[in-house]
Tab-separated table of C-alpha atoms in Angstrom:
chain	number	residue	atom	x	y	z
R	1	MET	CA	71.248	14.532	-25.966
R	2	LYS	CA	67.905	16.088	-25.100
R	3	LEU	CA	64.759	14.061	-24.460
R	4	TYR	CA	61.342	15.650	-24.863
R	5	ILE	CA	58.747	14.177	-22.513
R	6	LYS	CA	55.299	14.518	-21.038
R	7	PRO	CA	55.293	13.483	-17.355
R	8	GLY	CA	53.810	10.024	-16.854
R	9	ALA	CA	53.453	9.363	-20.575
R	10	CYS	CA	55.189	6.624	-22.556
R	11	SER	CA	58.190	8.946	-22.873
R	12	MET	CA	58.983	7.988	-19.284
R	13	ALA	CA	60.438	4.707	-20.587
R	14	SER	CA	63.148	6.561	-22.515
R	15	HIS	CA	63.706	8.814	-19.492
R	16	ILE	CA	64.245	5.706	-17.345
R	17	ILE	CA	66.800	4.250	-19.757
R	18	LEU	CA	68.712	7.536	-19.873
R	19	ALA	CA	68.753	7.533	-16.069
R	20	GLU	CA	69.961	3.923	-16.020
R	21	ILE	CA	72.808	4.768	-18.401
R	22	GLY	CA	73.705	8.074	-16.737
R	23	GLY	CA	75.974	10.603	-18.375
R	24	ASP	CA	75.147	13.983	-19.843
R	25	TYR	CA	71.604	14.509	-21.076
R	26	ALA	CA	68.785	17.020	-20.733
R	27	VAL	CA	65.042	16.537	-20.391
R	28	GLU	CA	62.422	19.069	-21.471
R	29	VAL	CA	58.694	18.836	-20.796
R	30	VAL	CA	56.270	19.316	-23.668
R	31	ASP	CA	52.685	20.529	-23.462
R	32	THR	CA	51.384	18.376	-26.305
R	33	ALA	CA	47.976	20.056	-26.152
R	34	ASN	CA	49.329	23.419	-27.278
R	35	GLY	CA	52.501	22.157	-28.966
R	36	GLU	CA	54.894	24.128	-26.814
R	37	THR	CA	57.963	23.065	-24.850
R	38	ALA	CA	58.773	24.283	-21.343
R	39	SER	CA	61.305	26.721	-22.831
R	40	GLY	CA	58.671	28.170	-25.161
R	41	ALA	CA	59.762	26.462	-28.371
R	42	ASN	CA	57.282	25.300	-30.987
R	43	TYR	CA	57.388	21.547	-30.526
R	44	LEU	CA	55.962	20.886	-33.990
R	45	GLU	CA	59.128	22.409	-35.435
R	46	ILE	CA	61.125	19.849	-33.436
R	47	ASN	CA	58.801	16.886	-34.008
R	48	PRO	CA	56.073	17.439	-36.622
R	49	LYS	CA	54.228	14.386	-35.242
R	50	GLY	CA	53.540	16.376	-32.073
R	51	LYS	CA	53.962	13.314	-29.862
R	52	VAL	CA	56.450	12.364	-27.186
R	53	PRO	CA	59.094	11.160	-26.851
R	54	ALA	CA	61.551	12.782	-29.200
R	55	LEU	CA	65.307	12.624	-28.776
R	56	GLU	CA	67.706	15.234	-30.113
R	57	VAL	CA	71.128	13.775	-30.854
R	58	LYS	CA	73.857	15.816	-32.538
R	59	GLY	CA	71.479	17.889	-34.611
R	60	GLU	CA	69.127	15.028	-35.502
R	61	VAL	CA	65.735	14.227	-33.990
R	62	LEU	CA	64.662	10.643	-33.442
R	63	THR	CA	61.007	9.858	-32.725
R	64	GLU	CA	58.933	6.812	-31.731
R	65	GLY	CA	59.525	5.357	-28.272
R	66	PRO	CA	60.642	1.840	-29.276
R	67	ALA	CA	63.143	3.268	-31.782
R	68	ILE	CA	64.551	5.623	-29.143
R	69	LEU	CA	64.786	2.802	-26.601
R	70	GLN	CA	66.702	0.592	-29.021
R	71	PHE	CA	68.999	3.449	-29.990
R	72	LEU	CA	69.789	4.175	-26.346
R	73	GLY	CA	70.298	0.508	-25.497
R	74	ASP	CA	72.659	0.006	-28.419
R	75	LYS	CA	74.467	3.272	-27.696
R	76	ALA	CA	75.114	2.128	-24.134
R	77	VAL	CA	76.802	-0.971	-25.516
R	78	MET	CA	78.879	1.028	-28.005
R	79	ASP	CA	79.875	3.445	-25.256
R	80	GLY	CA	81.232	0.601	-23.148
R	81	ALA	CA	78.275	-0.053	-20.868
R	82	ALA	CA	77.347	-3.477	-22.213
R	83	ASN	CA	77.385	-4.712	-18.627
R	84	LEU	CA	74.083	-2.911	-18.052
R	85	GLY	CA	72.373	-5.522	-20.224
R	86	LEU	CA	69.759	-3.055	-21.461
R	87	ALA	CA	69.779	-4.338	-25.047
R	88	PRO	CA	71.120	-7.747	-26.124
R	89	ALA	CA	73.197	-7.919	-29.289
R	90	GLY	CA	71.357	-7.582	-32.582
R	91	GLY	CA	70.694	-10.800	-34.461
R	92	THR	CA	70.345	-12.882	-31.288
R	93	MET	CA	67.212	-14.578	-30.005
R	94	ALA	CA	67.623	-12.581	-26.804
R	95	ARG	CA	67.310	-9.342	-28.799
R	96	ALA	CA	64.353	-10.725	-30.738
R	97	ARG	CA	62.603	-11.460	-27.436
R	98	VAL	CA	63.226	-7.907	-26.263
R	99	ASN	CA	61.810	-6.586	-29.534
R	100	GLU	CA	58.847	-8.923	-29.156
R	101	VAL	CA	57.939	-7.360	-25.812
R	102	LEU	CA	58.608	-3.844	-27.122
R	103	ASN	CA	56.257	-4.427	-30.052
R	104	PHE	CA	53.601	-6.054	-27.890
R	105	THR	CA	53.684	-3.159	-25.455
R	106	GLY	CA	53.449	-0.573	-28.216
R	107	THR	CA	50.915	-2.154	-30.557
R	108	GLU	CA	48.777	-4.108	-28.096
R	109	LEU	CA	48.966	-2.875	-24.499
R	110	HIS	CA	49.556	0.824	-25.177
R	111	VAL	CA	46.783	0.902	-27.777
R	112	ALA	CA	44.361	-0.935	-25.475
R	113	PHE	CA	44.665	1.869	-22.907
R	114	GLY	CA	43.689	4.505	-25.487
R	115	PRO	CA	39.961	4.810	-24.705
R	116	LEU	CA	40.752	5.223	-21.000
R	117	PHE	CA	42.610	8.442	-21.793
R	118	ASN	CA	40.012	9.780	-24.233
R	119	PRO	CA	37.523	12.093	-22.475
R	120	ALA	CA	35.030	11.424	-25.271
R	121	SER	CA	34.881	7.671	-24.519
R	122	THR	CA	31.562	6.333	-23.291
R	123	ASP	CA	31.241	4.188	-20.177
R	124	ALA	CA	30.798	1.153	-22.417
R	125	GLN	CA	33.949	1.982	-24.358
R	126	ARG	CA	35.898	2.424	-21.133
R	127	GLU	CA	34.731	-0.924	-19.812
R	128	ALA	CA	35.623	-2.598	-23.093
R	129	ALA	CA	39.069	-1.007	-22.876
R	130	ARG	CA	39.564	-2.335	-19.335
R	131	GLN	CA	38.706	-5.813	-20.568
R	132	ALA	CA	41.140	-5.423	-23.465
R	133	VAL	CA	43.897	-4.285	-21.107
R	134	ALA	CA	43.176	-7.260	-18.859
R	135	GLY	CA	43.748	-9.595	-21.792
R	136	LYS	CA	47.128	-7.985	-22.475
R	137	PHE	CA	48.040	-8.260	-18.795
R	138	ASP	CA	47.251	-11.976	-19.006
R	139	TRP	CA	50.010	-12.368	-21.590
R	140	LEU	CA	52.536	-10.417	-19.524
R	141	GLU	CA	51.601	-12.467	-16.450
R	142	ALA	CA	52.274	-15.666	-18.381
R	143	GLN	CA	55.757	-14.452	-19.349
R	144	LEU	CA	56.616	-13.923	-15.691
R	145	ALA	CA	54.983	-17.097	-14.374
R	146	ASP	CA	58.223	-19.110	-14.491
R	147	GLY	CA	59.724	-16.888	-11.798
R	148	ARG	CA	61.961	-14.747	-14.005
R	149	ALA	CA	62.720	-11.311	-12.626
R	150	HIS	CA	61.940	-9.435	-15.842
R	151	LEU	CA	59.928	-9.970	-18.979
R	152	THR	CA	62.637	-11.555	-21.106
R	153	GLY	CA	64.778	-13.098	-18.383
R	154	GLU	CA	66.801	-12.027	-15.373
R	155	ALA	CA	68.254	-8.820	-16.832
R	156	PHE	CA	66.361	-5.522	-16.845
R	157	THR	CA	66.071	-4.348	-20.450
R	158	ILE	CA	64.618	-1.540	-22.522
R	159	ALA	CA	61.485	-3.674	-22.963
R	160	ASP	CA	60.926	-3.757	-19.208
R	161	ALA	CA	61.105	0.023	-19.001
R	162	TYR	CA	58.353	0.449	-21.596
R	163	ALA	CA	56.145	-2.304	-20.169
R	164	PHE	CA	56.568	-0.869	-16.667
R	165	VAL	CA	55.412	2.602	-17.702
R	166	VAL	CA	52.342	1.404	-19.583
R	167	THR	CA	51.366	-1.222	-16.997
R	168	ASN	CA	51.635	1.407	-14.273
R	169	TRP	CA	48.828	3.365	-15.929
R	170	ALA	CA	46.488	0.751	-14.451
R	171	ASN	CA	46.990	2.414	-11.066
R	172	PHE	CA	45.486	5.623	-12.446
R	173	LYS	CA	42.674	4.058	-14.461
R	174	GLY	CA	40.878	1.873	-11.932
R	175	ILE	CA	42.375	-1.470	-12.892
R	176	ALA	CA	43.364	-3.494	-9.822
R	177	LEU	CA	46.564	-5.425	-10.479
R	178	SER	CA	45.924	-7.997	-7.731
R	179	ARG	CA	44.572	-10.357	-10.411
R	180	TRP	CA	48.108	-10.582	-11.859
R	181	PRO	CA	50.474	-11.323	-8.943
R	182	HIS	CA	53.604	-11.888	-11.033
R	183	LEU	CA	52.993	-8.687	-12.978
R	184	SER	CA	52.363	-6.784	-9.747
R	185	ALA	CA	55.645	-8.056	-8.325
R	186	PHE	CA	57.441	-7.088	-11.531
R	187	LEU	CA	56.012	-3.579	-11.298
R	188	ALA	CA	57.238	-3.262	-7.715
R	189	ARG	CA	60.715	-4.541	-8.615
R	190	VAL	CA	61.127	-2.070	-11.443
R	191	ALA	CA	59.683	0.793	-9.386
R	192	ALA	CA	62.287	0.115	-6.692
R	193	ARG	CA	65.246	0.587	-9.064
R	194	PRO	CA	67.191	3.731	-8.095
R	195	ALA	CA	67.066	5.130	-11.644
R	196	VAL	CA	63.322	4.583	-11.818
R	197	GLN	CA	62.823	6.265	-8.451
R	198	ARG	CA	64.768	9.289	-9.690
R	199	VAL	CA	62.630	9.504	-12.813
R	200	LEU	CA	59.343	9.088	-10.922
R	201	LYS	CA	60.361	11.989	-8.660
R	202	ALA	CA	61.573	14.095	-11.577
R	203	GLU	CA	58.245	13.626	-13.374
R	204	GLY	CA	56.206	14.374	-10.245
R	205	LEU	CA	54.867	10.858	-9.697
R	206	ALA	CA	56.677	10.143	-6.427
R	207	ALA	CA	57.536	12.208	-3.374
């Protein structure tokens, strides 16, 4: 398998899950601005959407972060690593809860950050985006308020990887997380995982 990423982007979630699973895989950085991979390939020929992540598996290319995360979580189970707990069995409420957080992160939280990454955004648009992100953080905080270690329970799942990556953008966009103590603690717990530390270093976000 080969995962195409942009350091620090949402593709980091898939990178984290690959690191959690281990095994044989490759990672290649993409310059999405000019559509070229680190090896000089035309990324649009690999993924016509031009976005990351994309995962090459046995001659096929899978796109969209949540789809890749679910594929990897399910593959871990099929490959005998169900003990990792990354993706509960399909058709269970536990899996539905994981999908709920995946969808919330992708369609609500990730989208809310958009204006903060757009150089054309006005100051007013950036402030509105910070307020929108804060509202999404309120929901995540409420999920963790019962003392659970992760967003859907005690086990670390694919949903936690995605929520961790997007929530962590707050540290680069002037949003103080002290207002959300449970979310801050969650971020620290996930950041301390050995696989996450390896990925943060590999993507140049940790020493």
